[in-house]
C-alpha atoms as a PDB file:
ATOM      1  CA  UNK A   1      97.959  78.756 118.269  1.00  0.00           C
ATOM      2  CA  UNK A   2     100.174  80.579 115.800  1.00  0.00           C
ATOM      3  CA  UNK A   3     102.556  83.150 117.535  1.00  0.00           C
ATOM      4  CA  UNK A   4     103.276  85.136 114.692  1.00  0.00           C
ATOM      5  CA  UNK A   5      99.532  86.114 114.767  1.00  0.00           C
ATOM      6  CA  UNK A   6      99.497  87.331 118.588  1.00  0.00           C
ATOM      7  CA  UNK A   7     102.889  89.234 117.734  1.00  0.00           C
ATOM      8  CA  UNK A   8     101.800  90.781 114.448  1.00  0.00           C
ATOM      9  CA  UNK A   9      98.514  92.107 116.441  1.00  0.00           C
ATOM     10  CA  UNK A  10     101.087  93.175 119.301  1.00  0.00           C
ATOM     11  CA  UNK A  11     103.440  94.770 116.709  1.00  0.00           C
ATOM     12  CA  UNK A  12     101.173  96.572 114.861  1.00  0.00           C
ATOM     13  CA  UNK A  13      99.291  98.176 117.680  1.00  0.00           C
ATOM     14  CA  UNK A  14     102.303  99.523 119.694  1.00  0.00           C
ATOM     15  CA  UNK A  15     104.340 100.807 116.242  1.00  0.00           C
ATOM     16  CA  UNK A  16     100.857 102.397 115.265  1.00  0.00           C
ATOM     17  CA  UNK A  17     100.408 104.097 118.726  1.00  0.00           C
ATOM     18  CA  UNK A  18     103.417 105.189 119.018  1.00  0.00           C
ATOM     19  CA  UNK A  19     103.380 106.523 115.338  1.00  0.00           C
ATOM     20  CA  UNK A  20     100.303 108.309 115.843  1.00  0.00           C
ATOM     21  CA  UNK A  21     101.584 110.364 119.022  1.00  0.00           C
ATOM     22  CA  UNK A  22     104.291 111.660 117.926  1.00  0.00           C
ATOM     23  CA  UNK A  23     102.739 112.357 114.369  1.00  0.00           C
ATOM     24  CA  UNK A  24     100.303 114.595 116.835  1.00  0.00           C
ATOM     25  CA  UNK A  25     102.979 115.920 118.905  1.00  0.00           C
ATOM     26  CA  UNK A  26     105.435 116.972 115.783  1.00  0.00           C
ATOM     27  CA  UNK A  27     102.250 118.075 114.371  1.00  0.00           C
ATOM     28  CA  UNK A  28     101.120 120.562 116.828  1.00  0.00           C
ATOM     29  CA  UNK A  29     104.850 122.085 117.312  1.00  0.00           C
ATOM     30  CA  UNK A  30     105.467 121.645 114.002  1.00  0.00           C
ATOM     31  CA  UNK A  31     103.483 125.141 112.399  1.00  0.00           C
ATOM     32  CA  UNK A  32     106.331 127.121 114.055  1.00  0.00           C
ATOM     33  CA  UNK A  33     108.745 125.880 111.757  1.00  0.00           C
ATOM     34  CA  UNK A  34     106.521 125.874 108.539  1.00  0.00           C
ATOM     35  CA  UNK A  35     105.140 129.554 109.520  1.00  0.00           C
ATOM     36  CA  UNK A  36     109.119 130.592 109.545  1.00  0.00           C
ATOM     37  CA  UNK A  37     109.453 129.162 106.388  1.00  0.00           C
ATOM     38  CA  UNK A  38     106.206 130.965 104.475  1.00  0.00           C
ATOM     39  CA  UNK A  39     105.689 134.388 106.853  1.00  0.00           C
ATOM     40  CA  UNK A  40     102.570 135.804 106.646  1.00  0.00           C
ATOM     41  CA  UNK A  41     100.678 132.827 105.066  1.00  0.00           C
ATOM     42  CA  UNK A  42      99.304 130.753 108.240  1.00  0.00           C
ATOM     43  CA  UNK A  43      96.491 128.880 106.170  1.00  0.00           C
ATOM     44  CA  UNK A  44      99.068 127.471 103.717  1.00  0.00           C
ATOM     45  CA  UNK A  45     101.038 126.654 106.495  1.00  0.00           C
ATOM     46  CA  UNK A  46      98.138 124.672 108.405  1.00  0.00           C
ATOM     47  CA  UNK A  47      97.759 122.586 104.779  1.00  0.00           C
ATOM     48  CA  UNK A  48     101.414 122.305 104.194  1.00  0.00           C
ATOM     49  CA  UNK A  49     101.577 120.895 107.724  1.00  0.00           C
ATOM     50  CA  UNK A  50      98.891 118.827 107.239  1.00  0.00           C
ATOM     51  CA  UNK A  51     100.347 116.974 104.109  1.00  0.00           C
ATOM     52  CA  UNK A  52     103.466 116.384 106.072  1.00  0.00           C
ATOM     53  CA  UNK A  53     101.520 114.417 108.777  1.00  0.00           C
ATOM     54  CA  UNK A  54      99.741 112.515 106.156  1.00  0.00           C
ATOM     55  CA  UNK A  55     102.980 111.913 104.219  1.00  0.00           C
ATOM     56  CA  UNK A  56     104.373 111.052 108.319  1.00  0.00           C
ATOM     57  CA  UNK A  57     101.746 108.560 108.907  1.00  0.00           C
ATOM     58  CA  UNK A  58     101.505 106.921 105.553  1.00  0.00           C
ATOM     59  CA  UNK A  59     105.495 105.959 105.555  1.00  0.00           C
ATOM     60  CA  UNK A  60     105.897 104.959 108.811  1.00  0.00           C
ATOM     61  CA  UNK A  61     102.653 102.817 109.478  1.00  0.00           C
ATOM     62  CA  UNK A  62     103.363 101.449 105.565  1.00  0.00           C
ATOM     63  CA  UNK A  63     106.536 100.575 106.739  1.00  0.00           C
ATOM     64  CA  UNK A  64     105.453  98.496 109.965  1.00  0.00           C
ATOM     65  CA  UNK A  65     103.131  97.019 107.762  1.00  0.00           C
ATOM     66  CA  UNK A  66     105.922  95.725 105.087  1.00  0.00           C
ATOM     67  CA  UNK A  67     108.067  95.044 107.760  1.00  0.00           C
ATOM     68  CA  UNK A  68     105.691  91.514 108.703  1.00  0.00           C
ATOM     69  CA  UNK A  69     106.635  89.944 105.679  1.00  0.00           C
ATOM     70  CA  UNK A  70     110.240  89.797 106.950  1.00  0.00           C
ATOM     71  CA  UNK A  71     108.759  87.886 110.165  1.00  0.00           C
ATOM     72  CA  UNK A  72     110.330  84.412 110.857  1.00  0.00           C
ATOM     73  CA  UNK A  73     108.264  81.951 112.392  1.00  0.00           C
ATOM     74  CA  UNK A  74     108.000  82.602 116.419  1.00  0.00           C
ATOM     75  CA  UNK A  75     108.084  79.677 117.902  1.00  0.00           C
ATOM     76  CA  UNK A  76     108.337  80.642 121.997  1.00  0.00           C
ATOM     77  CA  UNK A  77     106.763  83.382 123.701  1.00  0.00           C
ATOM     78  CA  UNK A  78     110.405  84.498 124.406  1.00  0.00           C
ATOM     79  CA  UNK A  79     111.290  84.677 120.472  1.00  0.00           C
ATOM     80  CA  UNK A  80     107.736  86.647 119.979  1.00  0.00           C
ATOM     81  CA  UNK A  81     108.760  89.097 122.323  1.00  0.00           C
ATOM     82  CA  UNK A  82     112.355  89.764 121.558  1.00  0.00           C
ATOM     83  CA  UNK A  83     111.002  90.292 117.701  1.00  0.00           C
ATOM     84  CA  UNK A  84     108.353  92.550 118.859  1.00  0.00           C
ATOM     85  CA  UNK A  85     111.218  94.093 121.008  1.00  0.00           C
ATOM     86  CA  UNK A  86     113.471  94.561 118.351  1.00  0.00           C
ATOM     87  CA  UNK A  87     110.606  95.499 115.302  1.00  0.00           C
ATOM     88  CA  UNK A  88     109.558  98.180 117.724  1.00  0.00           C
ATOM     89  CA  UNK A  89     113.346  99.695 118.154  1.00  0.00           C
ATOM     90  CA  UNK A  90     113.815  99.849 114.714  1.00  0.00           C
ATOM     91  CA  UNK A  91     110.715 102.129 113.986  1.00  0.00           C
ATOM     92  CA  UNK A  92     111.350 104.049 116.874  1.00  0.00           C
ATOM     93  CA  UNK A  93     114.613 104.471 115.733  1.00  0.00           C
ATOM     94  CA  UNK A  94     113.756 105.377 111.972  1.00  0.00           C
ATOM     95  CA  UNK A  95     111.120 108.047 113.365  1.00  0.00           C
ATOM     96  CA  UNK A  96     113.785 109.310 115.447  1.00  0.00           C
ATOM     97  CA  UNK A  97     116.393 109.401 112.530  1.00  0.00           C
ATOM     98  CA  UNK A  98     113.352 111.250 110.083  1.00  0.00           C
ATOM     99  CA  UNK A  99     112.692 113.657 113.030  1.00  0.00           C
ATOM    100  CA  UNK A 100     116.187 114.998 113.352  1.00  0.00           C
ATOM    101  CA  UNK A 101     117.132 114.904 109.835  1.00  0.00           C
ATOM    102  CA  UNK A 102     113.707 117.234 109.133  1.00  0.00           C
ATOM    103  CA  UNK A 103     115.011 119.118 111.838  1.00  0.00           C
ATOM    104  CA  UNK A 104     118.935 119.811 110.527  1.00  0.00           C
ATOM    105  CA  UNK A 105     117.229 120.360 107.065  1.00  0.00           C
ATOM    106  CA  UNK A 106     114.451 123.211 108.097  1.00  0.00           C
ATOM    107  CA  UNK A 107     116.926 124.542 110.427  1.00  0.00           C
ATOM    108  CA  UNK A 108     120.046 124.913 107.902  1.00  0.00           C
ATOM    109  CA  UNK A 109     116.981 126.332 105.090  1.00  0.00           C
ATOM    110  CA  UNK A 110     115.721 129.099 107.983  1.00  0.00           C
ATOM    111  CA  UNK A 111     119.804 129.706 108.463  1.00  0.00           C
ATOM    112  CA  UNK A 112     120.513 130.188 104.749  1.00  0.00           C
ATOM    113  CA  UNK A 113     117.243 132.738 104.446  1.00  0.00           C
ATOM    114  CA  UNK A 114     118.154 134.532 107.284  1.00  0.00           C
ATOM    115  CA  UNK A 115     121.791 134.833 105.577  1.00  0.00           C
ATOM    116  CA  UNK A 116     120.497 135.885 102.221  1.00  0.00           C
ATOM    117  CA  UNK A 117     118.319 138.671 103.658  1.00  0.00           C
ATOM    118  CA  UNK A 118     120.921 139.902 105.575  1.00  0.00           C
ATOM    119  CA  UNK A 119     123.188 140.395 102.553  1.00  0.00           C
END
């Protein structure tokens, strides 16, 4: 039986769990940063919010998808799961790295309104 098959199926369903729960988590904590953004608009914040989970989901599961191509062939059930191992860190790690950087970037926008409206 092909390994890369078993480890794809693996891959894919662990990358895409994990992206869809923390999509749903940053999702439902996320309307307190959009509604700071836009006051006093809470629908357009819901939609705005909405297209960032979309934009969320469709980059990082496209990603785990692309990333199979790069797959060499697994050969031991050792190799499968160090490569399953090691796919996984890296899109944890990216979604990490996106997280923060949306984050500092909201965070230093708020700062700089707060800033102007004070001057």
């Amino acid at each position: 039986m092909n390994l890369n098959i078993i480890g794809y199926f693996i891959y894919l369903s662990v990358t895409i769990l994990i992206i869809l729960k923390v999509g749903k988590i940053c999702y439902q904590n996320g309307n307190i940063y959009v509604a700071n953004l836009i006051p006093d608009h809470a629908d357009l914040c819901q939609k705005i919010n909405q297209i960032l989970l979309l934009a969320y989901y469709l980059l990082n599961i496209g990603y785990c998808a692309m990333t199979l191509i790069s797959w060499q062939k697994i050969i031991s059930s050792t190799q499968l799961i160090e490569t399953i191992c090691i796919k996984a860190a890296v899109i944890i790690f990216i979604i990490s790295l996106l997280h923060y950087l949306n984050i500092l970037i909201i965070t230093k926008y708020i700062q700089k309104l707060i800033h102007n409206n004070k001057n």
